[in-house]
Amino acid sequence: MPPGHLDTRRAARCAFWHTAFGRDAVLWSPPHLLSVIGTLCVLIGLLTGTDRHVPAPPRIALVAGVLGAALIIVMEYDTDVPQFTETLYLPLLLATTLGAAWVITTLVPGRTRIVLVVAGYLVFRVVLWVLLTSAGWLVPDLPVAVAGLFLLALPVPLWRWPVAALAVTTLQLLASGTGISSVPPTPVAWSAVGTTTVIIVSMIALTVRPGTRLRSGAAAAALTLLLVALAPPPPAQAHDPGQGTAYGTAQMTVTGDGTGQLTFTITGIRLTDDTGLTPTRLVARRAGEDLTAPLRAQPGTPPPGTFTGELALPSPGLWFVYAQFATGERTLEVWVPVGQQLTGPQSQQRNLYQPVTAATPPPGQILLGAVLLAVSAALTVAAAVTVARRRRVLPPATT
């Protein structure tokens, strides 16, 4: 059996999601979100089962894990590999940070505990940043905007949630503007207009009806999520591209001049059959943006040939570039990640594979996925509320 067909069954199983919904949704696909929600439920379960007499450091570490697990949802943006428009980042950041903080403050009594939790999480991220930088790995952005949650310790129950939301928004604008965050300042600024409007409306509502106790900022988080829902993302366009069956390998070399002008050369092609390759195009993708350019065969090279093309990447960040070919009845492609400011050559050997094609998902399938995620979130909230109520009525534990 040809090597390209040895893992056909495994590739078919792995490609199921991509075939249904597109190249990939990575962290936002139901399988991945289910694992994130499962991690949150495990951490919350451990937290609720921990005796109140347990020393503070383990409890703080456990609660900081809740905040960290929630922020996994925006990790693609923090690692500079966004698939969807970057205007979604700030609303998602607010929803995850405020939602996690609500669970934390509900389960852990004491207004100042949130300061220790946020500080502990930020220290962890700094240590992680140092370790990954030293090892030469991809380094996530430092989440400086999370420091806005420190304001939840303010002795003003009515105002601390919208004030903390404004602080998170302001810090993210500063982080994007100074380059600390890899999310550009323009999409963050556009998002800030909408999120700040929601926060101000919430503050006005609290002023007009001070007797309405919006517990723990749940209403502000819900309104932020509504903003996200009103602007659903398009199908994912890059990263973890949902590779189908591999039919060979190729050496993909990228040469950059530091300004975004890149030259791509595909050589050393080894196919599992004798089918010839016809170059189609180069495609660069980042955050829902697609750029295309011609892909040409160099004359005089022996089959299956050598191919070249040029692309100009307009904005900083990590892009995913695909070289696409037609071969018989199949379409094949090879891809490589490349930084817009690359200087000099970069070469990698990659699989030449048949990409999966996306079918349009029926509305019922999308609705079912949304319902499942909503039920999971509701169960998490219900668990936090139930445990908090029981702790108010049960006598203190004895040793």
mmCIF file of C-alpha atoms in Angstrom:
data_model
loop_
_atom_site.group_PDB
_atom_site.id
_atom_site.type_symbol
_atom_site.label_atom_id
_atom_site.label_comp_id
_atom_site.label_asym_id
_atom_site.label_seq_id
_atom_site.Cartn_x
_atom_site.Cartn_y
_atom_site.Cartn_z
ATOM 1 C CA MET A 1 0.000 0.000 0.000
ATOM 2 C CA PRO A 2 1.439 3.455 -0.872
ATOM 3 C CA PRO A 3 2.731 5.419 2.159
ATOM 4 C CA GLY A 4 0.254 8.216 1.513
ATOM 5 C CA HIS A 5 -2.637 5.860 2.202
ATOM 6 C CA LEU A 6 -1.313 4.198 5.357
ATOM 7 C CA ASP A 7 -3.140 6.589 7.679
ATOM 8 C CA THR A 8 -6.296 7.091 5.605
ATOM 9 C CA ARG A 9 -8.661 6.073 8.401
ATOM 10 C CA ARG A 10 -6.932 8.199 10.996
ATOM 11 C CA ALA A 11 -6.849 11.181 8.656
ATOM 12 C CA ALA A 12 -10.559 10.733 7.900
ATOM 13 C CA ARG A 13 -11.403 10.798 11.603
ATOM 14 C CA CYS A 14 -9.182 13.828 12.238
ATOM 15 C CA ALA A 15 -10.669 15.645 9.250
ATOM 16 C CA PHE A 16 -14.302 15.220 10.333
ATOM 17 C CA TRP A 17 -14.516 18.617 12.010
ATOM 18 C CA HIS A 18 -12.696 20.349 9.165
ATOM 19 C CA THR A 19 -14.953 18.744 6.576
ATOM 20 C CA ALA A 20 -18.037 19.987 8.426
ATOM 21 C CA PHE A 21 -16.941 23.486 9.415
ATOM 22 C CA GLY A 22 -13.833 24.495 7.482
ATOM 23 C CA ARG A 23 -10.087 24.421 7.914
ATOM 24 C CA ASP A 24 -10.301 24.617 11.663
ATOM 25 C CA ALA A 25 -11.711 26.564 14.580
ATOM 26 C CA VAL A 26 -8.977 25.268 16.872
ATOM 27 C CA LEU A 27 -9.840 26.505 20.382
ATOM 28 C CA TRP A 28 -13.333 27.587 19.339
ATOM 29 C CA SER A 29 -14.489 24.243 17.974
ATOM 30 C CA PRO A 30 -16.900 22.333 20.240
ATOM 31 C CA PRO A 31 -14.370 19.527 20.958
ATOM 32 C CA HIS A 32 -11.760 22.005 22.166
ATOM 33 C CA LEU A 33 -14.209 24.227 24.030
ATOM 34 C CA LEU A 34 -15.600 21.129 25.723
ATOM 35 C CA SER A 35 -12.112 20.362 27.049
ATOM 36 C CA VAL A 36 -11.773 23.948 28.313
ATOM 37 C CA ILE A 37 -15.160 23.783 30.047
ATOM 38 C CA GLY A 38 -14.257 20.342 31.442
ATOM 39 C CA THR A 39 -11.050 21.765 32.905
ATOM 40 C CA LEU A 40 -12.999 24.625 34.474
ATOM 41 C CA CYS A 41 -15.525 22.206 35.984
ATOM 42 C CA VAL A 42 -12.739 20.051 37.458
ATOM 43 C CA LEU A 43 -11.042 23.091 38.996
ATOM 44 C CA ILE A 44 -14.317 24.430 40.371
ATOM 45 C CA GLY A 45 -15.142 20.978 41.755
ATOM 46 C CA LEU A 46 -11.783 20.810 43.521
ATOM 47 C CA LEU A 47 -12.284 24.329 44.830
ATOM 48 C CA THR A 48 -15.750 23.643 46.189
ATOM 49 C CA GLY A 49 -14.556 20.411 47.815
ATOM 50 C CA THR A 50 -11.589 22.074 49.502
ATOM 51 C CA ASP A 51 -12.036 22.659 53.202
ATOM 52 C CA ARG A 52 -11.931 26.304 54.214
ATOM 53 C CA HIS A 53 -9.157 25.511 56.710
ATOM 54 C CA VAL A 54 -6.765 24.540 53.927
ATOM 55 C CA PRO A 55 -3.853 27.039 53.866
ATOM 56 C CA ALA A 56 -4.286 30.043 51.621
ATOM 57 C CA PRO A 57 -1.501 29.394 49.049
ATOM 58 C CA PRO A 58 -2.992 26.134 47.657
ATOM 59 C CA ARG A 59 -6.445 27.687 47.494
ATOM 60 C CA ILE A 60 -5.133 30.796 45.750
ATOM 61 C CA ALA A 61 -3.259 28.632 43.237
ATOM 62 C CA LEU A 62 -6.411 26.615 42.553
ATOM 63 C CA VAL A 63 -8.504 29.736 42.050
ATOM 64 C CA ALA A 64 -5.831 31.267 39.800
ATOM 65 C CA GLY A 65 -6.159 28.091 37.706
ATOM 66 C CA VAL A 66 -9.826 28.942 37.129
ATOM 67 C CA LEU A 67 -8.818 32.330 35.708
ATOM 68 C CA GLY A 68 -6.089 30.768 33.588
ATOM 69 C CA ALA A 69 -8.383 28.069 32.180
ATOM 70 C CA ALA A 70 -10.970 30.677 31.200
ATOM 71 C CA LEU A 71 -8.349 32.746 29.366
ATOM 72 C CA ILE A 72 -7.406 29.772 27.185
ATOM 73 C CA ILE A 73 -10.333 30.862 24.993
ATOM 74 C CA VAL A 74 -8.335 33.892 23.792
ATOM 75 C CA MET A 75 -4.989 32.094 23.629
ATOM 76 C CA GLU A 76 -4.893 32.130 19.817
ATOM 77 C CA TYR A 77 -4.809 35.913 19.897
ATOM 78 C CA ASP A 78 -2.257 35.952 22.717
ATOM 79 C CA THR A 79 0.070 33.670 20.730
ATOM 80 C CA ASP A 80 -0.225 35.784 17.549
ATOM 81 C CA VAL A 81 -2.027 33.115 15.507
ATOM 82 C CA PRO A 82 -5.572 34.516 15.206
ATOM 83 C CA GLN A 83 -7.927 32.855 12.756
ATOM 84 C CA PHE A 84 -10.831 35.234 13.173
ATOM 85 C CA THR A 85 -11.144 38.996 13.038
ATOM 86 C CA GLU A 86 -9.221 40.693 15.822
ATOM 87 C CA THR A 87 -12.169 42.948 16.685
ATOM 88 C CA LEU A 88 -13.521 39.971 18.651
ATOM 89 C CA TYR A 89 -10.557 39.934 21.015
ATOM 90 C CA LEU A 90 -11.556 42.665 23.469
ATOM 91 C CA PRO A 91 -15.193 41.496 23.912
ATOM 92 C CA LEU A 92 -13.982 37.936 24.467
ATOM 93 C CA LEU A 93 -11.304 39.105 26.883
ATOM 94 C CA LEU A 94 -13.875 41.030 28.908
ATOM 95 C CA ALA A 95 -16.346 38.145 28.899
ATOM 96 C CA THR A 96 -13.761 35.582 30.028
ATOM 97 C CA THR A 97 -12.073 37.731 32.666
ATOM 98 C CA LEU A 98 -15.322 39.050 34.176
ATOM 99 C CA GLY A 99 -16.971 35.644 33.991
ATOM 100 C CA ALA A 100 -14.051 33.918 35.705
ATOM 101 C CA ALA A 101 -13.861 36.693 38.308
ATOM 102 C CA TRP A 102 -17.583 36.265 39.028
ATOM 103 C CA VAL A 103 -17.108 32.552 39.695
ATOM 104 C CA ILE A 104 -14.039 33.258 41.827
ATOM 105 C CA THR A 105 -15.647 35.957 43.978
ATOM 106 C CA THR A 106 -18.755 33.803 44.388
ATOM 107 C CA LEU A 107 -16.833 30.765 45.602
ATOM 108 C CA VAL A 108 -14.105 32.523 47.584
ATOM 109 C CA PRO A 109 -15.478 34.979 50.142
ATOM 110 C CA GLY A 110 -13.501 38.107 50.860
ATOM 111 C CA ARG A 111 -13.197 41.127 48.600
ATOM 112 C CA THR A 112 -9.397 41.258 48.702
ATOM 113 C CA ARG A 113 -8.912 37.602 47.686
ATOM 114 C CA ILE A 114 -9.305 38.558 44.022
ATOM 115 C CA VAL A 115 -6.152 40.698 44.339
ATOM 116 C CA LEU A 116 -4.107 37.683 45.451
ATOM 117 C CA VAL A 117 -5.607 35.516 42.709
ATOM 118 C CA VAL A 118 -4.897 37.977 39.907
ATOM 119 C CA ALA A 119 -1.406 38.720 41.246
ATOM 120 C CA GLY A 120 -0.634 35.013 41.468
ATOM 121 C CA TYR A 121 -1.806 34.418 37.914
ATOM 122 C CA LEU A 122 0.221 37.334 36.557
ATOM 123 C CA VAL A 123 3.344 36.078 38.351
ATOM 124 C CA PHE A 124 2.783 32.637 36.796
ATOM 125 C CA ARG A 125 2.489 34.153 33.308
ATOM 126 C CA VAL A 126 5.690 36.189 33.812
ATOM 127 C CA VAL A 127 7.591 33.053 34.888
ATOM 128 C CA LEU A 128 6.143 31.174 31.913
ATOM 129 C CA TRP A 129 7.197 33.999 29.596
ATOM 130 C CA VAL A 130 10.768 33.894 30.915
ATOM 131 C CA LEU A 131 11.029 30.100 30.615
ATOM 132 C CA LEU A 132 9.595 29.952 27.079
ATOM 133 C CA THR A 133 11.728 32.869 25.926
ATOM 134 C CA SER A 134 14.845 31.192 27.292
ATOM 135 C CA ALA A 135 13.976 27.961 25.478
ATOM 136 C CA GLY A 136 13.272 29.758 22.193
ATOM 137 C CA TRP A 137 9.609 28.715 22.092
ATOM 138 C CA LEU A 138 6.571 30.681 20.937
ATOM 139 C CA VAL A 139 5.801 33.078 23.783
ATOM 140 C CA PRO A 140 2.236 34.166 24.658
ATOM 141 C CA ASP A 141 1.608 37.845 25.299
ATOM 142 C CA LEU A 142 1.761 39.005 28.882
ATOM 143 C CA PRO A 143 -1.900 39.548 29.919
ATOM 144 C CA VAL A 144 -1.428 43.002 31.397
ATOM 145 C CA ALA A 145 -5.117 43.846 30.869
ATOM 146 C CA VAL A 146 -6.061 41.251 33.490
ATOM 147 C CA ALA A 147 -4.603 43.620 36.089
ATOM 148 C CA GLY A 148 -7.809 45.640 35.709
ATOM 149 C CA LEU A 149 -9.476 43.007 37.891
ATOM 150 C CA PHE A 150 -7.568 44.433 40.864
ATOM 151 C CA LEU A 151 -10.286 47.099 41.005
ATOM 152 C CA LEU A 152 -12.810 44.429 42.022
ATOM 153 C CA ALA A 153 -11.370 44.907 45.517
ATOM 154 C CA LEU A 154 -12.838 48.421 45.682
ATOM 155 C CA PRO A 155 -15.277 48.870 48.604
ATOM 156 C CA VAL A 156 -18.085 49.938 46.261
ATOM 157 C CA PRO A 157 -20.166 46.840 45.401
ATOM 158 C CA LEU A 158 -22.376 48.732 42.968
ATOM 159 C CA TRP A 159 -19.598 50.197 40.834
ATOM 160 C CA ARG A 160 -16.605 47.887 41.068
ATOM 161 C CA TRP A 161 -17.623 45.619 38.160
ATOM 162 C CA PRO A 162 -18.118 48.287 35.486
ATOM 163 C CA VAL A 163 -15.048 50.127 36.766
ATOM 164 C CA ALA A 164 -12.973 46.940 36.500
ATOM 165 C CA ALA A 165 -14.317 46.369 32.977
ATOM 166 C CA LEU A 166 -13.257 49.883 31.981
ATOM 167 C CA ALA A 167 -9.829 49.242 33.498
ATOM 168 C CA VAL A 168 -9.399 46.007 31.512
ATOM 169 C CA THR A 169 -10.409 47.872 28.335
ATOM 170 C CA THR A 170 -7.986 50.739 28.986
ATOM 171 C CA LEU A 171 -5.066 48.450 29.809
ATOM 172 C CA GLN A 172 -5.654 46.398 26.655
ATOM 173 C CA LEU A 173 -5.652 49.569 24.555
ATOM 174 C CA LEU A 174 -2.324 50.525 26.131
ATOM 175 C CA ALA A 175 -0.892 47.028 25.658
ATOM 176 C CA SER A 176 -1.850 46.978 21.980
ATOM 177 C CA GLY A 177 -0.608 50.509 21.399
ATOM 178 C CA THR A 178 2.790 49.811 22.967
ATOM 179 C CA GLY A 179 3.282 46.405 21.336
ATOM 180 C CA ILE A 180 3.034 44.405 24.559
ATOM 181 C CA SER A 181 0.009 42.679 23.036
ATOM 182 C CA SER A 182 0.251 41.180 19.550
ATOM 183 C CA VAL A 183 -3.341 42.269 18.825
ATOM 184 C CA PRO A 184 -3.066 45.532 16.807
ATOM 185 C CA PRO A 185 -4.465 48.723 18.364
ATOM 186 C CA THR A 186 -6.946 49.520 15.558
ATOM 187 C CA PRO A 187 -9.303 46.508 16.001
ATOM 188 C CA VAL A 188 -9.048 46.862 19.778
ATOM 189 C CA ALA A 189 -10.026 50.531 19.515
ATOM 190 C CA TRP A 190 -13.034 49.710 17.341
ATOM 191 C CA SER A 191 -14.136 47.041 19.822
ATOM 192 C CA ALA A 192 -13.577 49.415 22.734
ATOM 193 C CA VAL A 193 -16.219 51.766 21.314
ATOM 194 C CA GLY A 194 -18.889 49.074 21.599
ATOM 195 C CA THR A 195 -17.771 47.544 24.890
ATOM 196 C CA THR A 196 -17.350 50.938 26.556
ATOM 197 C CA THR A 197 -20.853 51.885 25.424
ATOM 198 C CA VAL A 198 -22.217 48.724 27.050
ATOM 199 C CA ILE A 199 -20.323 49.435 30.263
ATOM 200 C CA ILE A 200 -21.496 53.062 30.438
ATOM 201 C CA VAL A 201 -25.106 52.013 29.807
ATOM 202 C CA SER A 202 -24.759 49.502 32.663
ATOM 203 C CA MET A 203 -23.407 52.214 34.960
ATOM 204 C CA ILE A 204 -26.288 54.543 34.068
ATOM 205 C CA ALA A 205 -28.761 51.756 34.800
ATOM 206 C CA LEU A 206 -27.145 51.217 38.200
ATOM 207 C CA THR A 207 -27.379 54.947 38.937
ATOM 208 C CA VAL A 208 -31.040 55.212 37.932
ATOM 209 C CA ARG A 209 -32.033 52.072 39.820
ATOM 210 C CA PRO A 210 -29.510 51.667 42.646
ATOM 211 C CA GLY A 211 -31.745 49.084 44.300
ATOM 212 C CA THR A 212 -31.192 46.696 41.404
ATOM 213 C CA ARG A 213 -28.199 44.726 42.583
ATOM 214 C CA LEU A 214 -26.470 43.387 39.501
ATOM 215 C CA ARG A 215 -24.630 40.675 41.357
ATOM 216 C CA SER A 216 -20.977 40.251 40.472
ATOM 217 C CA GLY A 217 -21.097 41.919 37.083
ATOM 218 C CA ALA A 218 -23.090 39.107 35.454
ATOM 219 C CA ALA A 219 -25.156 41.576 33.454
ATOM 220 C CA ALA A 220 -22.106 43.363 32.027
ATOM 221 C CA ALA A 221 -20.558 40.039 31.020
ATOM 222 C CA ALA A 222 -23.816 38.961 29.391
ATOM 223 C CA LEU A 223 -24.039 42.194 27.402
ATOM 224 C CA THR A 224 -20.448 41.773 26.264
ATOM 225 C CA LEU A 225 -21.229 38.253 25.083
ATOM 226 C CA LEU A 226 -24.206 39.679 23.211
ATOM 227 C CA LEU A 227 -21.848 41.947 21.279
ATOM 228 C CA VAL A 228 -19.838 38.884 20.287
ATOM 229 C CA ALA A 229 -22.980 37.031 19.220
ATOM 230 C CA LEU A 230 -24.109 39.932 17.028
ATOM 231 C CA ALA A 231 -20.874 39.671 15.038
ATOM 232 C CA PRO A 232 -20.373 35.934 14.390
ATOM 233 C CA PRO A 233 -16.977 35.076 12.923
ATOM 234 C CA PRO A 234 -16.557 33.763 9.382
ATOM 235 C CA PRO A 235 -15.133 30.261 8.822
ATOM 236 C CA ALA A 236 -11.593 29.878 10.093
ATOM 237 C CA GLN A 237 -9.000 30.451 7.392
ATOM 238 C CA ALA A 238 -5.623 29.376 8.729
ATOM 239 C CA HIS A 239 -3.560 27.494 11.300
ATOM 240 C CA ASP A 240 -3.912 23.758 11.899
ATOM 241 C CA PRO A 241 -5.384 23.571 8.409
ATOM 242 C CA GLY A 242 -7.223 20.294 8.696
ATOM 243 C CA GLN A 243 -4.850 18.228 6.622
ATOM 244 C CA GLY A 244 -6.284 15.333 4.719
ATOM 245 C CA THR A 245 -4.264 12.443 3.312
ATOM 246 C CA ALA A 246 -0.585 13.204 2.644
ATOM 247 C CA TYR A 247 0.673 12.388 -0.840
ATOM 248 C CA GLY A 248 4.297 13.389 -0.392
ATOM 249 C CA THR A 249 6.634 15.992 1.054
ATOM 250 C CA ALA A 250 8.228 19.224 -0.138
ATOM 251 C CA GLN A 251 10.900 21.649 1.004
ATOM 252 C CA MET A 252 9.391 25.111 1.397
ATOM 253 C CA THR A 253 11.891 27.978 1.605
ATOM 254 C CA VAL A 254 10.870 31.552 2.462
ATOM 255 C CA THR A 255 13.179 34.538 2.060
ATOM 256 C CA GLY A 256 12.225 37.950 3.484
ATOM 257 C CA ASP A 257 13.699 41.427 3.493
ATOM 258 C CA GLY A 258 12.197 42.522 6.824
ATOM 259 C CA THR A 259 9.465 44.680 5.236
ATOM 260 C CA GLY A 260 6.930 41.972 4.384
ATOM 261 C CA GLN A 261 8.236 41.252 0.873
ATOM 262 C CA LEU A 262 8.650 37.472 0.752
ATOM 263 C CA THR A 263 9.812 35.010 -1.880
ATOM 264 C CA PHE A 264 8.699 31.372 -1.684
ATOM 265 C CA THR A 265 10.466 28.447 -3.309
ATOM 266 C CA ILE A 266 9.138 24.875 -3.267
ATOM 267 C CA THR A 267 11.769 22.256 -4.040
ATOM 268 C CA GLY A 268 12.659 18.646 -3.222
ATOM 269 C CA ILE A 269 9.125 17.429 -3.946
ATOM 270 C CA ARG A 270 8.605 13.717 -3.345
ATOM 271 C CA LEU A 271 5.247 12.265 -4.342
ATOM 272 C CA THR A 272 3.778 8.846 -3.576
ATOM 273 C CA ASP A 273 2.733 8.455 -7.213
ATOM 274 C CA ASP A 274 3.848 9.699 -10.626
ATOM 275 C CA THR A 275 1.138 12.328 -11.048
ATOM 276 C CA GLY A 276 2.457 15.664 -12.281
ATOM 277 C CA LEU A 277 1.958 18.934 -10.420
ATOM 278 C CA THR A 278 0.401 22.060 -11.918
ATOM 279 C CA PRO A 279 0.997 25.184 -9.775
ATOM 280 C CA THR A 280 -2.149 27.087 -8.850
ATOM 281 C CA ARG A 281 -1.420 29.933 -6.415
ATOM 282 C CA LEU A 282 0.079 31.123 -3.151
ATOM 283 C CA VAL A 283 -2.354 32.037 -0.352
ATOM 284 C CA ALA A 284 -1.431 33.922 2.846
ATOM 285 C CA ARG A 285 -3.940 33.939 5.704
ATOM 286 C CA ARG A 286 -4.185 35.718 9.024
ATOM 287 C CA ALA A 287 -7.181 36.759 11.152
ATOM 288 C CA GLY A 288 -9.705 36.108 8.387
ATOM 289 C CA GLU A 289 -7.703 38.004 5.742
ATOM 290 C CA ASP A 290 -6.694 36.213 2.522
ATOM 291 C CA LEU A 291 -3.953 37.338 0.146
ATOM 292 C CA THR A 292 -3.211 35.509 -3.120
ATOM 293 C CA ALA A 293 -0.372 35.561 -5.627
ATOM 294 C CA PRO A 294 0.674 33.487 -8.651
ATOM 295 C CA LEU A 295 2.753 30.339 -8.180
ATOM 296 C CA ARG A 296 5.020 29.572 -11.136
ATOM 297 C CA ALA A 297 7.006 26.551 -12.283
ATOM 298 C CA GLN A 298 10.663 27.215 -12.982
ATOM 299 C CA PRO A 299 11.473 26.088 -16.535
ATOM 300 C CA GLY A 300 14.106 23.446 -17.124
ATOM 301 C CA THR A 301 13.731 21.682 -13.756
ATOM 302 C CA PRO A 302 13.135 17.916 -13.741
ATOM 303 C CA PRO A 303 9.718 16.562 -12.675
ATOM 304 C CA PRO A 304 7.935 17.094 -10.408
ATOM 305 C CA GLY A 305 9.604 20.505 -10.671
ATOM 306 C CA THR A 306 10.572 23.593 -8.699
ATOM 307 C CA PHE A 307 8.057 26.376 -8.035
ATOM 308 C CA THR A 308 8.384 30.013 -6.955
ATOM 309 C CA GLY A 309 6.165 32.961 -6.058
ATOM 310 C CA GLU A 310 6.223 36.309 -4.258
ATOM 311 C CA LEU A 311 3.911 37.797 -1.661
ATOM 312 C CA ALA A 312 3.747 41.146 0.151
ATOM 313 C CA LEU A 313 2.344 40.782 3.671
ATOM 314 C CA PRO A 314 0.753 44.085 4.766
ATOM 315 C CA SER A 315 0.693 43.820 8.559
ATOM 316 C CA PRO A 316 2.971 42.457 11.305
ATOM 317 C CA GLY A 317 2.354 39.114 12.888
ATOM 318 C CA LEU A 318 2.511 35.427 12.101
ATOM 319 C CA TRP A 319 0.957 34.492 8.753
ATOM 320 C CA PHE A 320 0.208 31.058 7.310
ATOM 321 C CA VAL A 321 1.172 30.681 3.662
ATOM 322 C CA TYR A 322 -0.102 27.868 1.448
ATOM 323 C CA ALA A 323 1.280 26.776 -1.931
ATOM 324 C CA GLN A 324 -1.497 25.054 -3.877
ATOM 325 C CA PHE A 325 -1.277 22.648 -6.804
ATOM 326 C CA ALA A 326 -3.588 20.750 -9.123
ATOM 327 C CA THR A 327 -2.710 17.120 -9.790
ATOM 328 C CA GLY A 328 -5.059 14.855 -11.698
ATOM 329 C CA GLU A 329 -8.399 14.943 -9.911
ATOM 330 C CA ARG A 330 -6.895 16.170 -6.660
ATOM 331 C CA THR A 331 -5.856 19.486 -5.186
ATOM 332 C CA LEU A 332 -2.707 19.398 -3.075
ATOM 333 C CA GLU A 333 -1.140 22.037 -0.860
ATOM 334 C CA VAL A 334 1.830 22.599 1.426
ATOM 335 C CA TRP A 335 1.919 25.288 4.095
ATOM 336 C CA VAL A 336 4.386 27.068 6.349
ATOM 337 C CA PRO A 337 4.090 29.681 9.155
ATOM 338 C CA VAL A 338 6.104 32.836 8.527
ATOM 339 C CA GLY A 339 6.538 36.167 10.306
ATOM 340 C CA GLN A 340 5.809 39.307 8.330
ATOM 341 C CA GLN A 341 9.134 40.841 9.377
ATOM 342 C CA LEU A 342 11.240 37.823 8.415
ATOM 343 C CA THR A 343 14.786 38.709 7.370
ATOM 344 C CA GLY A 344 16.812 36.182 5.419
ATOM 345 C CA PRO A 345 15.903 32.607 4.462
ATOM 346 C CA GLN A 346 13.788 30.109 6.383
ATOM 347 C CA SER A 347 13.351 26.535 5.160
ATOM 348 C CA GLN A 348 11.167 23.651 6.367
ATOM 349 C CA GLN A 349 10.208 20.249 5.031
ATOM 350 C CA ARG A 350 6.418 19.911 5.079
ATOM 351 C CA ASN A 351 3.746 17.422 4.061
ATOM 352 C CA LEU A 352 2.128 17.827 0.660
ATOM 353 C CA TYR A 353 -1.480 16.903 1.426
ATOM 354 C CA GLN A 354 -5.000 16.983 0.076
ATOM 355 C CA PRO A 355 -6.932 19.650 2.009
ATOM 356 C CA VAL A 356 -10.410 18.882 3.257
ATOM 357 C CA THR A 357 -13.280 20.857 1.790
ATOM 358 C CA ALA A 358 -15.841 22.528 3.996
ATOM 359 C CA ALA A 359 -19.518 21.811 3.644
ATOM 360 C CA THR A 360 -22.058 24.396 4.743
ATOM 361 C CA PRO A 361 -23.270 23.286 8.191
ATOM 362 C CA PRO A 362 -27.036 23.147 8.625
ATOM 363 C CA PRO A 363 -28.549 25.720 11.003
ATOM 364 C CA GLY A 364 -29.694 22.959 13.344
ATOM 365 C CA GLN A 365 -26.122 21.771 13.827
ATOM 366 C CA ILE A 366 -24.915 25.245 14.702
ATOM 367 C CA LEU A 367 -27.867 25.777 17.058
ATOM 368 C CA LEU A 368 -27.211 22.471 18.822
ATOM 369 C CA GLY A 369 -23.570 23.389 19.360
ATOM 370 C CA ALA A 370 -24.577 26.771 20.777
ATOM 371 C CA VAL A 371 -27.123 25.147 23.094
ATOM 372 C CA LEU A 372 -24.541 22.663 24.391
ATOM 373 C CA LEU A 373 -22.080 25.438 25.163
ATOM 374 C CA ALA A 374 -24.807 27.547 26.830
ATOM 375 C CA VAL A 375 -25.904 24.590 28.990
ATOM 376 C CA SER A 376 -22.287 23.954 30.026
ATOM 377 C CA ALA A 377 -21.836 27.582 31.016
ATOM 378 C CA ALA A 378 -25.178 27.584 32.877
ATOM 379 C CA LEU A 379 -24.170 24.466 34.848
ATOM 380 C CA THR A 380 -20.909 26.147 35.854
ATOM 381 C CA VAL A 381 -22.779 29.226 37.084
ATOM 382 C CA ALA A 382 -25.397 27.119 38.871
ATOM 383 C CA ALA A 383 -22.697 25.141 40.671
ATOM 384 C CA ALA A 384 -21.009 28.323 41.872
ATOM 385 C CA VAL A 385 -24.286 29.812 43.112
ATOM 386 C CA THR A 386 -25.358 26.596 44.858
ATOM 387 C CA VAL A 387 -22.061 26.176 46.692
ATOM 388 C CA ALA A 388 -22.043 29.833 47.764
ATOM 389 C CA ARG A 389 -25.572 29.517 49.195
ATOM 390 C CA ARG A 390 -24.720 26.320 51.064
ATOM 391 C CA ARG A 391 -21.675 27.931 52.611
ATOM 392 C CA ARG A 392 -23.850 30.730 53.991
ATOM 393 C CA VAL A 393 -26.212 28.329 55.749
ATOM 394 C CA LEU A 394 -23.890 25.502 56.839
ATOM 395 C CA PRO A 395 -21.958 25.805 60.125
ATOM 396 C CA PRO A 396 -18.169 26.230 59.905
ATOM 397 C CA ALA A 397 -16.192 23.031 59.515
ATOM 398 C CA THR A 398 -14.440 21.717 62.626
ATOM 399 C CA THR A 399 -11.068 20.001 62.917
#
